[in-house]
Amino acid sequence: MTENSDRAGPLVEARALSKSFPVRRGVLQRTVAEVQALRGVDLKIEQGETYALVGESGSGKTTLGRCLIRLIEPTSGQVFFAGEELTGMASGELRRRRRRFQMVFQDPYGSLNPRMRVGKILAEPLAIHKIVDRAAREDEVDRLLEAVGLPSSVKRRYPHEFSGGQRQRIGIARALAPRPDFIVADEPVSALDVSVQAQIVNLLKDLQESLNLALLFIAHDLAVVSETSDRVGVMYLGRLVEEGPTASVFGNPQHPYTVSLLSAVPVPDPETKRRRIILPGEPPSPSDPPPGCPFHTRCPIAEERCRSEEPPLAMTPAGHAAACHFPGSLAAC
Ligand code: SF4
């Protein structure tokens, strides 16, 4: 599972990645606008690293995750995996590399074939990717089930016979079956009961560590990722607006958007009071992003410069990057 252990450089890299979707209307389905879901995103994920992507829905997190493994085609920019460029790679070449990047979906029920028994669901990727020969498949399925905390007896059952948490365990086992190097987990716990969310998050983290996987963990709940990720990227309107080691970004947020997101996270200590920052209005439409800083229409400390000049994602005195002309100013207010 670590074909790249000796390779220098990130396992996954995006350079200036953009993705637009056409908005079609009318009987003739004419294109009337373009939704800019991603706008020039640069990102690196190292082998054995958990990188969390957070932000409101519609910020581009899922689109970024899917572009990184070419489940959808970026409009422009490049994606590299283990030093090879995936963007522009012919479909046959890409298919041979697919084993190495897998996805865990938000809806464990919708992502499992309801007509297949669990044993077959897990044996299928083993056969497709020729992971083990036919005689060893049964043992390998048992090993996968054990890795996700399920008994081998569940092989004979169908997905509808399980709880949401158990189904997500099966979804994770299926993602692990081809022995990938990189997993994109897209909101893997948001459809689950709060009581089982922590179990699934801990399972993913344990597997990521023991198998030295790179894990992209997409979430809108910052509390979920604060304990589990090495680095975090905060997205707003298709751009990364803050990025760095999780302890630094969460402990000393520099971008007003991150400050507002963190202000909504409950603090476990009842003695500690956190000032809640409620942003006015909804995020602007990604088909018509505002000029200048895309956050200026909601930012409590926006100044004239923010309305015309888009700030780059740049290193701040806090030791991590933020896209703001006045980093750290809202947190200091
Ligand atoms: Fe707010 Fe201006 Fe910073 Fe944008 S650049 S986040 S509008 S202070």
XYZ file of C-alpha atoms and ligand atoms in Angstrom:
341
model
C 0.000 0.000 0.000
C 2.995 2.266 0.062
C 4.360 2.099 -3.471
C 5.541 5.653 -2.997
C 7.274 5.440 0.338
C 10.617 6.474 -1.152
C 9.216 9.074 -3.543
C 9.918 12.708 -2.740
C 7.102 15.270 -2.938
C 3.401 15.207 -2.110
C 1.249 12.208 -2.950
C -1.545 14.434 -4.291
C -1.125 17.895 -5.733
C -3.526 20.342 -7.378
C -2.206 23.333 -9.286
C -4.490 26.239 -10.183
C -7.468 23.870 -10.289
C -10.729 25.359 -11.568
C -14.091 23.864 -12.366
C -17.152 25.539 -13.878
C -20.556 24.000 -14.422
C -22.926 25.400 -17.056
C -26.368 26.542 -15.892
C -28.892 25.518 -18.566
C -32.424 26.811 -18.951
C -35.422 26.537 -21.250
C -36.618 23.898 -23.657
C -33.397 24.134 -25.662
C -31.308 23.877 -22.508
C -29.268 26.920 -23.467
C -26.331 27.798 -21.234
C -27.349 30.996 -19.452
C -24.598 31.177 -16.818
C -21.620 29.359 -15.374
C -21.234 28.283 -11.762
C -17.600 28.671 -10.781
C -17.379 25.832 -8.290
C -13.571 25.964 -8.003
C -11.332 28.917 -8.736
C -7.603 28.365 -9.004
C -7.031 26.034 -6.043
C -3.489 24.920 -5.137
C -3.274 22.019 -2.706
C -0.781 19.385 -1.570
C -1.466 16.259 0.475
C 1.385 14.121 1.753
C 1.362 10.350 2.115
C 0.105 9.394 5.586
C -1.547 12.793 6.121
C -5.144 13.650 6.997
C -6.177 16.871 5.297
C -9.589 18.286 6.233
C -11.592 20.528 3.906
C -14.226 22.620 5.644
C -16.696 25.318 4.619
C -20.402 25.896 4.072
C -22.268 23.782 1.531
C -21.658 25.104 -1.972
C -18.128 26.251 -1.137
C -16.554 23.751 -3.562
C -15.302 21.065 -1.148
C -16.954 18.106 -2.860
C -16.048 19.387 -6.323
C -12.407 19.683 -5.260
C -12.377 16.163 -3.784
C -13.880 14.696 -6.951
C -11.565 16.629 -9.275
C -8.543 15.325 -7.349
C -9.426 11.744 -8.261
C -10.903 12.685 -11.643
C -14.412 11.577 -10.823
C -15.222 14.877 -12.497
C -13.026 16.674 -15.007
C -11.574 20.020 -13.968
C -12.098 22.886 -16.412
C -8.477 23.973 -16.091
C -5.424 23.387 -13.920
C -3.510 20.214 -13.134
C -3.740 17.288 -10.730
C -0.730 15.129 -9.907
C -0.814 11.794 -8.116
C 2.469 10.233 -7.000
C 4.277 12.631 -9.324
C 2.234 11.691 -12.418
C -0.196 14.116 -13.991
C -3.738 12.701 -13.894
C -5.315 15.576 -15.802
C -5.164 14.796 -19.485
C -4.327 11.126 -18.848
C -6.068 8.760 -21.291
C -8.941 6.774 -19.782
C -7.131 3.414 -20.036
C -4.100 4.787 -18.202
C -6.348 6.384 -15.610
C -8.261 3.138 -15.075
C -5.022 1.329 -14.214
C -4.338 3.890 -11.499
C -7.888 4.054 -10.107
C -7.167 1.344 -7.553
C -4.876 3.752 -5.739
C -7.506 6.425 -5.007
C -10.891 5.590 -3.590
C -13.899 7.411 -2.204
C -16.090 7.030 0.875
C -19.474 8.626 0.208
C -21.773 10.659 2.432
C -24.752 8.360 2.014
C -23.641 4.837 2.861
C -26.977 3.372 1.793
C -27.125 5.027 -1.607
C -23.553 4.017 -2.383
C -24.030 0.271 -1.754
C -25.820 -1.950 -4.259
C -28.994 -3.031 -2.382
C -29.216 -6.271 -4.384
C -25.752 -7.494 -3.475
C -24.765 -9.308 -0.307
C -21.957 -7.650 1.645
C -19.540 -10.452 0.754
C -20.045 -9.773 -2.951
C -19.841 -5.997 -2.504
C -16.387 -6.434 -0.988
C -15.217 -9.233 -3.299
C -16.028 -7.250 -6.446
C -13.212 -4.652 -6.175
C -10.803 -7.447 -5.196
C -11.613 -9.175 -8.496
C -11.707 -6.041 -10.656
C -8.323 -4.824 -9.423
C -6.844 -8.359 -9.151
C -5.831 -7.770 -5.537
C -5.844 -11.450 -4.572
C -6.657 -14.597 -6.540
C -10.099 -16.192 -6.342
C -9.101 -18.747 -3.700
C -7.917 -16.043 -1.294
C -10.860 -13.682 -1.800
C -13.004 -15.032 1.028
C -10.174 -14.577 3.545
C -9.477 -11.095 2.239
C -13.168 -10.133 2.681
C -12.975 -11.418 6.288
C -9.834 -9.355 6.845
C -11.529 -6.207 5.494
C -14.582 -6.738 7.710
C -12.371 -7.254 10.730
C -10.476 -4.038 9.924
C -13.731 -2.052 10.100
C -15.003 -3.830 13.222
C -17.624 -6.140 11.672
C -17.908 -9.932 12.113
C -17.413 -12.137 9.064
C -21.002 -13.428 9.453
C -22.314 -10.165 7.906
C -21.097 -11.337 4.478
C -24.374 -13.103 3.835
C -26.540 -10.085 4.611
C -27.819 -7.235 2.421
C -27.157 -3.490 2.987
C -30.735 -2.756 4.150
C -30.219 -5.084 7.139
C -27.676 -2.720 8.727
C -27.756 0.526 10.676
C -26.327 3.700 9.103
C -23.078 3.375 11.059
C -22.635 -0.275 10.039
C -23.339 0.590 6.411
C -20.667 3.271 6.537
C -18.239 0.668 7.924
C -19.043 -1.490 4.890
C -18.503 1.546 2.624
C -15.095 2.081 4.230
C -14.197 -1.614 3.845
C -15.103 -1.403 0.158
C -12.893 1.672 -0.267
C -10.009 -0.186 1.428
C -10.419 -3.340 -0.672
C -8.229 -2.206 -3.619
C -5.471 -1.240 -1.120
C -5.465 2.434 -2.042
C -2.924 5.106 -1.116
C -5.446 7.952 -1.038
C -9.063 8.102 0.185
C -11.467 10.989 -0.303
C -14.069 10.796 2.486
C -16.894 13.150 1.494
C -18.916 14.083 4.578
C -18.657 10.459 5.769
C -20.521 11.026 9.040
C -22.989 13.827 8.320
C -25.821 11.370 7.490
C -25.241 9.372 10.693
C -26.609 9.673 14.225
C -24.435 11.858 16.426
C -23.883 8.851 18.700
C -22.038 6.897 15.991
C -20.266 9.786 14.252
C -17.276 9.659 16.618
C -16.915 5.884 16.118
C -16.692 6.260 12.345
C -14.335 9.249 12.551
C -12.062 7.297 14.925
C -12.205 4.240 12.676
C -11.134 6.300 9.663
C -8.334 7.906 11.647
C -7.078 4.555 13.010
C -7.101 3.002 9.527
C -5.397 6.030 8.022
C -2.593 5.768 10.577
C -2.140 2.013 10.484
C -2.191 1.859 6.657
C -0.263 5.124 6.155
C -3.010 6.429 3.854
C -3.438 9.975 2.663
C -6.972 10.981 3.660
C -8.951 13.969 2.407
C -11.709 14.446 4.965
C -14.497 16.713 3.702
C -16.761 18.088 6.430
C -18.883 21.086 7.277
C -18.617 20.386 11.009
C -15.361 21.838 12.321
C -15.627 19.979 15.618
C -15.470 16.685 13.693
C -12.159 17.495 12.023
C -10.395 19.383 14.801
C -9.195 16.223 16.550
C -8.469 14.100 13.515
C -6.745 16.174 10.831
C -3.098 17.153 10.464
C -3.869 20.105 8.210
C -7.033 21.923 7.315
C -8.161 24.010 4.350
C -11.113 26.401 4.691
C -13.081 26.992 1.487
C -15.319 29.874 0.523
C -16.888 30.366 -2.921
C -14.573 27.914 -4.652
C -11.323 29.207 -3.151
C -9.117 28.186 -0.264
C -9.220 31.180 2.090
C -7.158 29.736 4.939
C -4.870 26.745 5.171
C -2.306 25.284 7.534
C -1.681 22.892 10.421
C -5.009 22.245 12.159
C -3.738 23.364 15.576
C -2.543 26.671 14.121
C -5.661 27.416 12.027
C -8.097 26.461 14.801
C -5.999 27.991 17.590
C -5.197 31.250 15.821
C -7.562 31.765 12.863
C -6.554 34.616 10.568
C -9.414 34.874 8.060
C -12.689 36.423 9.276
C -14.639 33.553 7.670
C -12.697 30.960 9.691
C -13.171 33.054 12.837
C -16.940 33.071 12.242
C -17.069 29.305 11.555
C -15.097 28.561 14.715
C -17.263 30.887 16.787
C -20.176 28.478 16.169
C -18.301 25.431 17.507
C -19.423 24.596 21.065
C -16.689 24.902 23.705
C -16.569 21.889 26.066
C -15.506 24.010 29.073
C -18.624 25.786 30.529
C -16.348 28.460 32.058
C -15.053 29.487 28.648
C -17.242 31.897 26.723
C -16.767 32.356 22.983
C -18.136 35.359 21.127
C -20.503 34.085 18.413
C -20.096 35.858 15.091
C -23.177 35.543 12.897
C -22.500 36.480 9.305
C -25.110 38.578 7.528
C -26.887 37.070 4.528
C -26.150 34.026 2.432
C -22.956 33.339 0.465
C -23.111 35.093 -2.937
C -23.990 32.990 -5.959
C -20.972 31.127 -7.360
C -22.282 32.062 -10.812
C -21.758 35.721 -9.974
C -19.005 36.074 -7.343
C -18.418 39.626 -6.113
C -15.343 41.538 -7.293
C -12.384 41.991 -4.965
C -12.364 39.751 -1.916
C -15.232 37.268 -2.446
C -16.028 37.476 1.280
C -16.417 41.275 1.427
C -20.233 41.200 1.171
C -20.401 39.400 4.548
C -17.167 40.401 6.248
C -17.576 42.400 9.494
C -14.265 44.231 8.948
C -14.317 44.833 5.175
C -12.691 48.058 3.982
C -12.717 49.871 0.654
C -9.695 47.978 -0.652
C -11.506 44.664 -0.105
C -14.191 45.596 -2.645
C -11.750 45.862 -5.547
C -8.615 43.854 -4.748
C -8.729 40.065 -4.322
C -6.247 38.981 -1.637
C -3.960 36.035 -2.485
C -3.566 33.053 -0.167
C -0.352 34.121 1.570
C 1.643 33.281 4.694
C 0.572 35.231 7.789
C 2.475 36.052 10.993
C 0.539 33.165 12.623
C 2.629 30.727 10.574
C -0.065 29.553 8.185
C -1.695 30.972 5.058
C -4.821 33.120 4.700
C -6.384 35.087 1.840
C -7.136 38.366 3.618
C -5.722 41.910 3.421
C -5.999 42.199 7.211
C -5.230 38.725 8.609
C -5.939 38.204 12.286
C -7.822 41.511 12.640
C -11.263 40.081 13.409
C -9.880 37.536 15.916
C -8.126 40.430 17.690
C -11.300 42.587 17.898
Fe -12.666 40.741 5.076
Fe -11.215 42.333 3.528
Fe -10.085 40.210 4.660
Fe -11.809 39.905 2.682
S -9.822 40.904 2.548
S -11.753 38.759 4.522
S -13.257 41.531 3.093
S -10.935 42.005 5.711
